[in-house]
Amino acid sequence: MATVAMPSAEIVFDTLFAYQRSAALKSALDLDIFSLIDGSATSPQALATRCTASERGIRILCDYLTTIGLLAKSDSTYRLTPESAAFLSKHSPAYLGTTARFLLLPELKQNMDGLTDAVRLGGVAPSGENTVSDENPIWVEFARSMGPMMVPAAHGIADLLAETGPLKVLDIAAGHGLFGITIAQRNPQAEIFAVDWPSVLAVATEHARGAQVQDRYRLVPGDAFKVEFHGGCEVALVTNFLHHFDPPTCTSFLKKVYAALKPGGRVAVLEFVPNPDRVSPPIPARFSLSMLTGTAGGDAYTFEELRQQLEGAGFRNLSAHGLPTPQTILLAQK
């Protein structure tokens, strides 16, 4: 009788212990471990001295980071992997460490504690606390910490839309402001109308001043569904927004965007767009779980679903543009 080999349970335990991975990464960022190693503090003793931490604690943390591929170890010293060198050392222009401040917010992590109830309900109660509740303070942290992650998308959008000459740009749910600011940097005649909650726009304004485009950066504070948009715009940016809402709400909102554009004006939508099978690529496909636990009806929409929303609002000539990130830019025209 043939013996059937028992499969490994490693994936089960790796998943059950997944919280350790994010906790270890956050601690390493808090202690600036990656930057210190990049700056030649490579032994537990040297790192402990620079971090004002225990040598034992540093060794155990760095050994764990090695097991998950964020560090490499030779004898008793550590070095960065290509990924940690590129994204986790402050010496790198592509540093993404600030994103942990938003992605690991207790308010977001706690959403997953209610996953079973969200699966039963198909989302969270619209009237309850959720990621799109009025003036939710998490979006201030988003504006402060998530800009570096959006640099490639901001340049991708500017490549497609910045043009030359006078250009009015409606930047909806502007957040950190990077999308509109990048267009304003490319086109000295571009005027940006940034829509978001007042507390979030305060952060975007800081970034506009830092980029020296504040004289062309106009604020439109309030709820994007209720506030009056500036009309006659050539470009509208709807970035990381539609996934928070159900398809009918998205289509209705896009009709409002359509009305704010000049004839021939264009809208740029930035989203995590999974393939039709909804399980690939992995990051866009997994993003739906965050929407299930944080919104009443949001989702990661496929290209076809976004096409239906945009065309339902009156847009035409839809095209998709890939990025060196897990997101996609969709362009459509009035």
mmCIF file of C-alpha atoms in Angstrom:
data_model
loop_
_atom_site.group_PDB
_atom_site.id
_atom_site.type_symbol
_atom_site.label_atom_id
_atom_site.label_comp_id
_atom_site.label_asym_id
_atom_site.label_seq_id
_atom_site.Cartn_x
_atom_site.Cartn_y
_atom_site.Cartn_z
ATOM 1 C CA MET A 1 0.000 0.000 0.000
ATOM 2 C CA ALA A 2 1.438 3.368 -1.049
ATOM 3 C CA THR A 3 2.209 5.870 1.676
ATOM 4 C CA VAL A 4 0.875 9.361 1.041
ATOM 5 C CA ALA A 5 3.359 12.031 2.083
ATOM 6 C CA MET A 6 1.976 14.471 4.623
ATOM 7 C CA PRO A 7 2.123 18.059 3.338
ATOM 8 C CA SER A 8 4.055 20.624 5.339
ATOM 9 C CA ALA A 9 2.133 22.739 7.834
ATOM 10 C CA GLU A 10 4.626 25.578 7.453
ATOM 11 C CA ILE A 11 2.212 27.868 5.624
ATOM 12 C CA VAL A 12 -0.339 27.422 8.421
ATOM 13 C CA PHE A 13 2.085 28.425 11.159
ATOM 14 C CA ASP A 14 3.707 31.164 9.074
ATOM 15 C CA THR A 15 0.266 32.692 8.658
ATOM 16 C CA LEU A 16 -0.686 32.324 12.321
ATOM 17 C CA PHE A 17 2.560 34.026 13.323
ATOM 18 C CA ALA A 18 2.345 36.701 10.608
ATOM 19 C CA TYR A 19 1.748 39.407 13.220
ATOM 20 C CA GLN A 20 5.329 38.856 14.364
ATOM 21 C CA ARG A 21 6.667 39.925 10.960
ATOM 22 C CA SER A 22 5.004 43.340 11.015
ATOM 23 C CA ALA A 23 5.895 43.832 14.685
ATOM 24 C CA ALA A 24 9.550 43.011 14.009
ATOM 25 C CA LEU A 25 9.690 45.365 11.031
ATOM 26 C CA LYS A 26 8.076 48.169 13.022
ATOM 27 C CA SER A 27 10.567 47.719 15.876
ATOM 28 C CA ALA A 28 13.475 47.752 13.438
ATOM 29 C CA LEU A 29 12.165 50.976 11.915
ATOM 30 C CA ASP A 30 11.573 52.496 15.358
ATOM 31 C CA LEU A 31 15.199 51.715 16.259
ATOM 32 C CA ASP A 32 16.470 52.687 12.783
ATOM 33 C CA ILE A 33 18.255 49.324 12.500
ATOM 34 C CA PHE A 34 18.445 49.338 8.699
ATOM 35 C CA SER A 35 19.964 52.813 8.462
ATOM 36 C CA LEU A 36 22.505 51.991 11.179
ATOM 37 C CA ILE A 37 23.598 48.818 9.407
ATOM 38 C CA ASP A 38 23.806 50.821 6.191
ATOM 39 C CA GLY A 39 26.082 53.183 8.100
ATOM 40 C CA SER A 40 28.471 50.375 9.161
ATOM 41 C CA ALA A 41 27.093 49.448 12.610
ATOM 42 C CA THR A 42 26.817 45.759 11.731
ATOM 43 C CA SER A 43 27.390 43.827 14.986
ATOM 44 C CA PRO A 44 24.892 43.374 17.830
ATOM 45 C CA GLN A 45 27.259 45.265 20.123
ATOM 46 C CA ALA A 46 27.599 48.252 17.786
ATOM 47 C CA LEU A 47 23.871 48.341 17.040
ATOM 48 C CA ALA A 48 22.967 48.080 20.730
ATOM 49 C CA THR A 49 25.227 51.030 21.521
ATOM 50 C CA ARG A 50 23.789 53.180 18.741
ATOM 51 C CA CYS A 51 20.170 52.220 19.575
ATOM 52 C CA THR A 52 20.564 52.442 23.354
ATOM 53 C CA ALA A 53 19.150 48.918 23.500
ATOM 54 C CA SER A 54 20.175 45.561 24.930
ATOM 55 C CA GLU A 55 22.632 43.497 22.920
ATOM 56 C CA ARG A 56 20.500 40.394 23.481
ATOM 57 C CA GLY A 57 17.391 42.163 22.199
ATOM 58 C CA ILE A 58 19.199 43.448 19.105
ATOM 59 C CA ARG A 59 20.611 39.998 18.324
ATOM 60 C CA ILE A 60 17.230 38.289 18.594
ATOM 61 C CA LEU A 61 15.488 40.978 16.515
ATOM 62 C CA CYS A 62 18.161 40.949 13.795
ATOM 63 C CA ASP A 63 18.221 37.159 13.670
ATOM 64 C CA TYR A 64 14.454 37.179 13.147
ATOM 65 C CA LEU A 65 14.760 39.795 10.401
ATOM 66 C CA THR A 66 17.346 37.540 8.774
ATOM 67 C CA THR A 67 14.963 34.570 8.778
ATOM 68 C CA ILE A 68 12.343 36.591 6.870
ATOM 69 C CA GLY A 69 14.795 37.960 4.325
ATOM 70 C CA LEU A 70 15.164 41.567 5.461
ATOM 71 C CA LEU A 71 18.737 41.092 6.678
ATOM 72 C CA ALA A 72 21.591 38.728 5.842
ATOM 73 C CA LYS A 73 24.020 37.393 8.461
ATOM 74 C CA SER A 74 27.677 36.360 8.218
ATOM 75 C CA ASP A 75 29.279 35.037 11.400
ATOM 76 C CA SER A 76 28.024 37.564 13.966
ATOM 77 C CA THR A 77 27.492 40.579 11.707
ATOM 78 C CA TYR A 78 24.522 41.704 9.640
ATOM 79 C CA ARG A 79 24.137 43.350 6.257
ATOM 80 C CA LEU A 80 21.195 44.675 4.286
ATOM 81 C CA THR A 81 19.473 42.721 1.549
ATOM 82 C CA PRO A 82 18.774 44.538 -1.742
ATOM 83 C CA GLU A 83 15.174 45.117 -0.638
ATOM 84 C CA SER A 84 16.011 46.549 2.783
ATOM 85 C CA ALA A 85 18.802 48.677 1.292
ATOM 86 C CA ALA A 86 16.396 50.152 -1.262
ATOM 87 C CA PHE A 87 13.311 50.663 0.889
ATOM 88 C CA LEU A 88 14.180 50.541 4.609
ATOM 89 C CA SER A 89 17.391 52.547 4.996
ATOM 90 C CA LYS A 90 16.998 56.297 5.396
ATOM 91 C CA HIS A 91 20.095 56.673 3.252
ATOM 92 C CA SER A 92 18.050 55.506 0.245
ATOM 93 C CA PRO A 93 15.993 57.975 -1.845
ATOM 94 C CA ALA A 94 13.333 55.229 -2.113
ATOM 95 C CA TYR A 95 12.880 54.923 1.683
ATOM 96 C CA LEU A 96 9.405 53.614 2.582
ATOM 97 C CA GLY A 97 9.758 53.320 6.351
ATOM 98 C CA THR A 98 7.283 56.127 7.002
ATOM 99 C CA THR A 99 4.463 54.018 5.547
ATOM 100 C CA ALA A 100 4.528 51.803 8.652
ATOM 101 C CA ARG A 101 3.106 54.683 10.666
ATOM 102 C CA PHE A 102 -0.110 54.485 8.643
ATOM 103 C CA LEU A 103 -0.282 50.828 7.636
ATOM 104 C CA LEU A 104 0.240 49.670 11.246
ATOM 105 C CA LEU A 105 -2.113 52.139 12.898
ATOM 106 C CA PRO A 106 -4.054 50.419 15.718
ATOM 107 C CA GLU A 107 -7.276 51.605 14.074
ATOM 108 C CA LEU A 108 -6.442 49.659 10.898
ATOM 109 C CA LYS A 109 -5.065 46.574 12.631
ATOM 110 C CA GLN A 110 -8.136 46.393 14.857
ATOM 111 C CA ASN A 111 -10.365 46.201 11.781
ATOM 112 C CA MET A 112 -9.045 42.683 11.225
ATOM 113 C CA ASP A 113 -10.220 41.624 14.679
ATOM 114 C CA GLY A 114 -13.737 41.969 13.296
ATOM 115 C CA LEU A 115 -13.082 40.039 10.095
ATOM 116 C CA THR A 116 -15.457 37.179 10.875
ATOM 117 C CA ASP A 117 -18.329 39.607 11.488
ATOM 118 C CA ALA A 118 -17.396 41.558 8.344
ATOM 119 C CA VAL A 119 -17.489 38.336 6.293
ATOM 120 C CA ARG A 120 -20.946 37.540 7.650
ATOM 121 C CA LEU A 121 -22.197 41.079 6.979
ATOM 122 C CA GLY A 122 -20.289 41.683 3.742
ATOM 123 C CA GLY A 123 -18.595 44.762 5.169
ATOM 124 C CA VAL A 124 -18.996 47.027 8.180
ATOM 125 C CA ALA A 125 -22.034 48.999 9.227
ATOM 126 C CA PRO A 126 -22.257 52.252 7.223
ATOM 127 C CA SER A 127 -23.196 54.225 10.333
ATOM 128 C CA GLY A 128 -20.350 52.892 12.454
ATOM 129 C CA GLU A 129 -16.695 53.814 12.724
ATOM 130 C CA ASN A 130 -15.019 52.932 9.434
ATOM 131 C CA THR A 131 -12.190 54.220 7.320
ATOM 132 C CA VAL A 132 -14.446 56.644 5.444
ATOM 133 C CA SER A 133 -16.308 58.085 8.420
ATOM 134 C CA ASP A 134 -16.439 61.885 8.435
ATOM 135 C CA GLU A 135 -13.054 63.533 9.101
ATOM 136 C CA ASN A 136 -11.505 60.269 10.276
ATOM 137 C CA PRO A 137 -8.120 61.304 11.756
ATOM 138 C CA ILE A 138 -6.333 58.337 10.173
ATOM 139 C CA TRP A 139 -6.193 60.319 6.909
ATOM 140 C CA VAL A 140 -3.983 62.947 8.522
ATOM 141 C CA GLU A 141 -1.447 60.200 9.249
ATOM 142 C CA PHE A 142 -1.954 58.895 5.715
ATOM 143 C CA ALA A 143 -1.088 62.336 4.356
ATOM 144 C CA ARG A 144 2.006 62.574 6.536
ATOM 145 C CA SER A 145 3.415 59.088 5.996
ATOM 146 C CA MET A 146 2.292 57.594 2.679
ATOM 147 C CA GLY A 147 3.693 60.115 0.215
ATOM 148 C CA PRO A 148 6.936 58.199 -0.485
ATOM 149 C CA MET A 149 4.951 55.130 -1.557
ATOM 150 C CA MET A 150 3.064 57.237 -4.120
ATOM 151 C CA VAL A 151 6.055 58.890 -5.828
ATOM 152 C CA PRO A 152 6.119 56.475 -8.829
ATOM 153 C CA ALA A 153 2.366 56.877 -9.359
ATOM 154 C CA ALA A 154 2.579 60.665 -9.049
ATOM 155 C CA HIS A 155 5.260 60.801 -11.738
ATOM 156 C CA GLY A 156 3.322 58.326 -13.874
ATOM 157 C CA ILE A 157 0.222 60.519 -13.729
ATOM 158 C CA ALA A 158 2.262 63.644 -14.462
ATOM 159 C CA ASP A 159 3.866 61.912 -17.451
ATOM 160 C CA LEU A 160 0.400 61.318 -18.864
ATOM 161 C CA LEU A 161 -1.319 64.585 -17.955
ATOM 162 C CA ALA A 162 1.012 67.460 -17.055
ATOM 163 C CA GLU A 163 1.237 68.899 -20.605
ATOM 164 C CA THR A 164 2.140 72.577 -21.129
ATOM 165 C CA GLY A 165 0.153 75.777 -20.947
ATOM 166 C CA PRO A 166 -2.729 76.689 -18.608
ATOM 167 C CA LEU A 167 -4.125 73.625 -16.858
ATOM 168 C CA LYS A 168 -6.762 73.418 -14.123
ATOM 169 C CA VAL A 169 -6.458 70.216 -12.103
ATOM 170 C CA LEU A 170 -9.069 68.945 -9.661
ATOM 171 C CA ASP A 171 -7.272 66.728 -7.119
ATOM 172 C CA ILE A 172 -9.956 64.770 -5.244
ATOM 173 C CA ALA A 173 -9.107 63.252 -1.859
ATOM 174 C CA ALA A 174 -5.757 64.953 -2.280
ATOM 175 C CA GLY A 175 -4.262 63.554 0.937
ATOM 176 C CA HIS A 176 -0.534 64.291 0.911
ATOM 177 C CA GLY A 177 -1.098 66.370 -2.233
ATOM 178 C CA LEU A 178 1.695 64.675 -4.146
ATOM 179 C CA PHE A 179 -0.326 63.957 -7.302
ATOM 180 C CA GLY A 180 -1.377 67.543 -7.913
ATOM 181 C CA ILE A 181 1.911 68.969 -6.654
ATOM 182 C CA THR A 182 3.922 66.846 -9.107
ATOM 183 C CA ILE A 183 1.833 68.136 -12.017
ATOM 184 C CA ALA A 184 2.327 71.702 -10.746
ATOM 185 C CA GLN A 185 6.087 71.133 -10.628
ATOM 186 C CA ARG A 186 6.093 69.858 -14.207
ATOM 187 C CA ASN A 187 3.816 72.586 -15.562
ATOM 188 C CA PRO A 188 4.378 76.121 -14.202
ATOM 189 C CA GLN A 189 0.951 77.165 -15.502
ATOM 190 C CA ALA A 190 -0.961 74.360 -13.769
ATOM 191 C CA GLU A 191 -3.420 75.392 -11.051
ATOM 192 C CA ILE A 192 -4.404 72.733 -8.511
ATOM 193 C CA PHE A 193 -7.756 72.576 -6.704
ATOM 194 C CA ALA A 194 -7.261 70.144 -3.816
ATOM 195 C CA VAL A 195 -10.305 68.538 -2.188
ATOM 196 C CA ASP A 196 -10.096 66.873 1.241
ATOM 197 C CA TRP A 197 -10.909 67.343 4.913
ATOM 198 C CA PRO A 198 -9.448 70.588 6.354
ATOM 199 C CA SER A 199 -7.035 68.764 8.673
ATOM 200 C CA VAL A 200 -5.685 66.722 5.751
ATOM 201 C CA LEU A 201 -5.355 69.754 3.488
ATOM 202 C CA ALA A 202 -3.175 71.374 6.151
ATOM 203 C CA VAL A 203 -0.607 68.631 5.481
ATOM 204 C CA ALA A 204 -0.972 68.939 1.702
ATOM 205 C CA THR A 205 -0.403 72.687 2.030
ATOM 206 C CA GLU A 206 2.865 72.053 3.886
ATOM 207 C CA HIS A 207 3.970 69.814 1.032
ATOM 208 C CA ALA A 208 2.929 72.404 -1.575
ATOM 209 C CA ARG A 209 5.045 75.017 0.207
ATOM 210 C CA GLY A 210 7.969 72.606 0.318
ATOM 211 C CA ALA A 211 7.633 72.132 -3.440
ATOM 212 C CA GLN A 212 7.255 75.908 -3.924
ATOM 213 C CA VAL A 213 3.932 75.629 -5.736
ATOM 214 C CA GLN A 214 1.765 77.062 -2.940
ATOM 215 C CA ASP A 215 0.799 80.098 -5.040
ATOM 216 C CA ARG A 216 -1.002 77.750 -7.456
ATOM 217 C CA TYR A 217 -2.439 75.395 -4.832
ATOM 218 C CA ARG A 218 -6.096 76.099 -4.016
ATOM 219 C CA LEU A 219 -7.941 74.432 -1.135
ATOM 220 C CA VAL A 220 -11.445 72.980 -1.394
ATOM 221 C CA PRO A 221 -12.130 71.743 2.161
ATOM 222 C CA GLY A 222 -14.958 69.331 2.920
ATOM 223 C CA ASP A 223 -16.656 66.074 2.005
ATOM 224 C CA ALA A 224 -15.894 65.207 -1.634
ATOM 225 C CA PHE A 225 -19.474 63.995 -2.078
ATOM 226 C CA LYS A 226 -20.968 67.287 -0.833
ATOM 227 C CA VAL A 227 -18.538 70.094 -1.578
ATOM 228 C CA GLU A 228 -18.885 72.031 -4.837
ATOM 229 C CA PHE A 229 -16.074 71.242 -7.256
ATOM 230 C CA HIS A 230 -14.347 73.957 -9.260
ATOM 231 C CA GLY A 231 -15.780 73.699 -12.766
ATOM 232 C CA GLY A 232 -14.100 73.920 -16.138
ATOM 233 C CA CYS A 233 -11.134 71.742 -15.266
ATOM 234 C CA GLU A 234 -9.026 70.022 -17.896
ATOM 235 C CA VAL A 235 -7.946 67.223 -15.516
ATOM 236 C CA ALA A 236 -9.473 65.448 -12.531
ATOM 237 C CA LEU A 237 -7.506 63.100 -10.278
ATOM 238 C CA VAL A 238 -9.415 60.365 -8.429
ATOM 239 C CA THR A 239 -6.614 58.560 -6.619
ATOM 240 C CA ASN A 240 -7.026 55.752 -4.092
ATOM 241 C CA PHE A 241 -10.666 56.722 -3.622
ATOM 242 C CA LEU A 242 -13.134 54.542 -5.505
ATOM 243 C CA HIS A 243 -12.138 51.348 -3.679
ATOM 244 C CA HIS A 244 -13.801 52.672 -0.510
ATOM 245 C CA PHE A 245 -17.302 52.572 -2.006
ATOM 246 C CA ASP A 246 -19.747 50.229 -3.742
ATOM 247 C CA PRO A 247 -20.130 50.380 -7.554
ATOM 248 C CA PRO A 248 -23.343 52.476 -7.664
ATOM 249 C CA THR A 249 -21.775 55.042 -5.332
ATOM 250 C CA CYS A 250 -18.641 55.137 -7.484
ATOM 251 C CA THR A 251 -20.636 55.698 -10.661
ATOM 252 C CA SER A 252 -22.709 58.435 -9.047
ATOM 253 C CA PHE A 253 -19.568 60.152 -7.774
ATOM 254 C CA LEU A 254 -17.868 59.921 -11.153
ATOM 255 C CA LYS A 255 -20.863 61.729 -12.677
ATOM 256 C CA LYS A 256 -20.039 64.638 -10.363
ATOM 257 C CA VAL A 257 -16.427 64.509 -11.539
ATOM 258 C CA TYR A 258 -17.609 64.401 -15.167
ATOM 259 C CA ALA A 259 -19.646 67.575 -14.631
ATOM 260 C CA ALA A 260 -16.566 69.420 -13.311
ATOM 261 C CA LEU A 261 -14.552 68.785 -16.484
ATOM 262 C CA LYS A 262 -14.466 70.719 -19.724
ATOM 263 C CA PRO A 263 -15.499 68.837 -22.871
ATOM 264 C CA GLY A 264 -12.507 66.700 -23.775
ATOM 265 C CA GLY A 265 -11.221 66.853 -20.202
ATOM 266 C CA ARG A 266 -9.631 63.766 -18.722
ATOM 267 C CA VAL A 267 -9.914 61.860 -15.468
ATOM 268 C CA ALA A 268 -7.083 59.804 -13.974
ATOM 269 C CA VAL A 269 -8.109 57.014 -11.616
ATOM 270 C CA LEU A 270 -5.448 55.294 -9.515
ATOM 271 C CA GLU A 271 -6.388 51.921 -8.049
ATOM 272 C CA PHE A 272 -5.272 48.437 -7.066
ATOM 273 C CA VAL A 273 -6.667 46.503 -10.050
ATOM 274 C CA PRO A 274 -6.792 42.703 -9.772
ATOM 275 C CA ASN A 275 -7.093 40.441 -12.782
ATOM 276 C CA PRO A 276 -10.532 39.028 -13.653
ATOM 277 C CA ASP A 277 -9.784 35.930 -11.549
ATOM 278 C CA ARG A 278 -9.546 38.266 -8.506
ATOM 279 C CA VAL A 279 -6.644 36.266 -7.010
ATOM 280 C CA SER A 280 -3.800 37.746 -9.057
ATOM 281 C CA PRO A 281 -1.613 39.734 -8.872
ATOM 282 C CA PRO A 282 -1.356 39.047 -5.120
ATOM 283 C CA ILE A 283 -1.239 42.581 -3.683
ATOM 284 C CA PRO A 284 -4.226 44.016 -5.614
ATOM 285 C CA ALA A 285 -6.151 40.809 -4.940
ATOM 286 C CA ARG A 286 -5.429 40.917 -1.199
ATOM 287 C CA PHE A 287 -6.411 44.574 -0.962
ATOM 288 C CA SER A 288 -10.097 43.619 -1.005
ATOM 289 C CA LEU A 289 -9.749 42.197 2.511
ATOM 290 C CA SER A 290 -8.861 45.638 3.878
ATOM 291 C CA MET A 291 -11.963 47.062 2.227
ATOM 292 C CA LEU A 292 -14.130 44.272 3.643
ATOM 293 C CA THR A 293 -13.068 45.084 7.209
ATOM 294 C CA GLY A 294 -12.911 48.873 6.869
ATOM 295 C CA THR A 295 -15.816 49.938 4.633
ATOM 296 C CA ALA A 296 -19.483 49.191 4.063
ATOM 297 C CA GLY A 297 -19.129 48.181 0.419
ATOM 298 C CA GLY A 298 -15.653 48.941 -0.918
ATOM 299 C CA ASP A 299 -13.569 46.553 -3.014
ATOM 300 C CA ALA A 300 -10.542 46.226 -5.260
ATOM 301 C CA TYR A 301 -12.208 46.563 -8.662
ATOM 302 C CA THR A 302 -11.164 44.815 -11.861
ATOM 303 C CA PHE A 303 -10.560 46.788 -15.040
ATOM 304 C CA GLU A 304 -13.971 45.729 -16.358
ATOM 305 C CA GLU A 305 -15.712 46.876 -13.165
ATOM 306 C CA LEU A 306 -13.946 50.248 -13.313
ATOM 307 C CA ARG A 307 -14.807 50.519 -17.000
ATOM 308 C CA GLN A 308 -18.489 50.048 -16.155
ATOM 309 C CA GLN A 309 -18.298 52.735 -13.466
ATOM 310 C CA LEU A 310 -16.534 55.247 -15.702
ATOM 311 C CA GLU A 311 -18.663 54.616 -18.775
ATOM 312 C CA GLY A 312 -21.766 54.672 -16.579
ATOM 313 C CA ALA A 313 -20.777 58.212 -15.614
ATOM 314 C CA GLY A 314 -20.361 59.206 -19.268
ATOM 315 C CA PHE A 315 -16.617 58.828 -19.753
ATOM 316 C CA ARG A 316 -15.138 57.248 -22.881
ATOM 317 C CA ASN A 317 -11.790 56.221 -24.394
ATOM 318 C CA LEU A 318 -10.705 54.294 -21.292
ATOM 319 C CA SER A 319 -7.096 53.108 -21.166
ATOM 320 C CA ALA A 320 -4.950 51.407 -18.513
ATOM 321 C CA HIS A 321 -1.337 52.303 -17.760
ATOM 322 C CA GLY A 322 0.925 50.086 -15.674
ATOM 323 C CA LEU A 323 3.305 51.300 -12.976
ATOM 324 C CA PRO A 324 6.395 49.851 -11.265
ATOM 325 C CA THR A 325 4.120 49.395 -8.242
ATOM 326 C CA PRO A 326 1.055 47.184 -7.589
ATOM 327 C CA GLN A 327 -1.301 49.935 -8.795
ATOM 328 C CA THR A 328 -2.675 50.933 -12.202
ATOM 329 C CA ILE A 329 -3.563 54.320 -13.701
ATOM 330 C CA LEU A 330 -6.788 54.440 -15.728
ATOM 331 C CA LEU A 331 -7.402 57.373 -18.045
ATOM 332 C CA ALA A 332 -10.761 58.323 -19.522
ATOM 333 C CA GLN A 333 -12.107 61.320 -21.386
ATOM 334 C CA LYS A 334 -15.258 63.435 -21.216
#
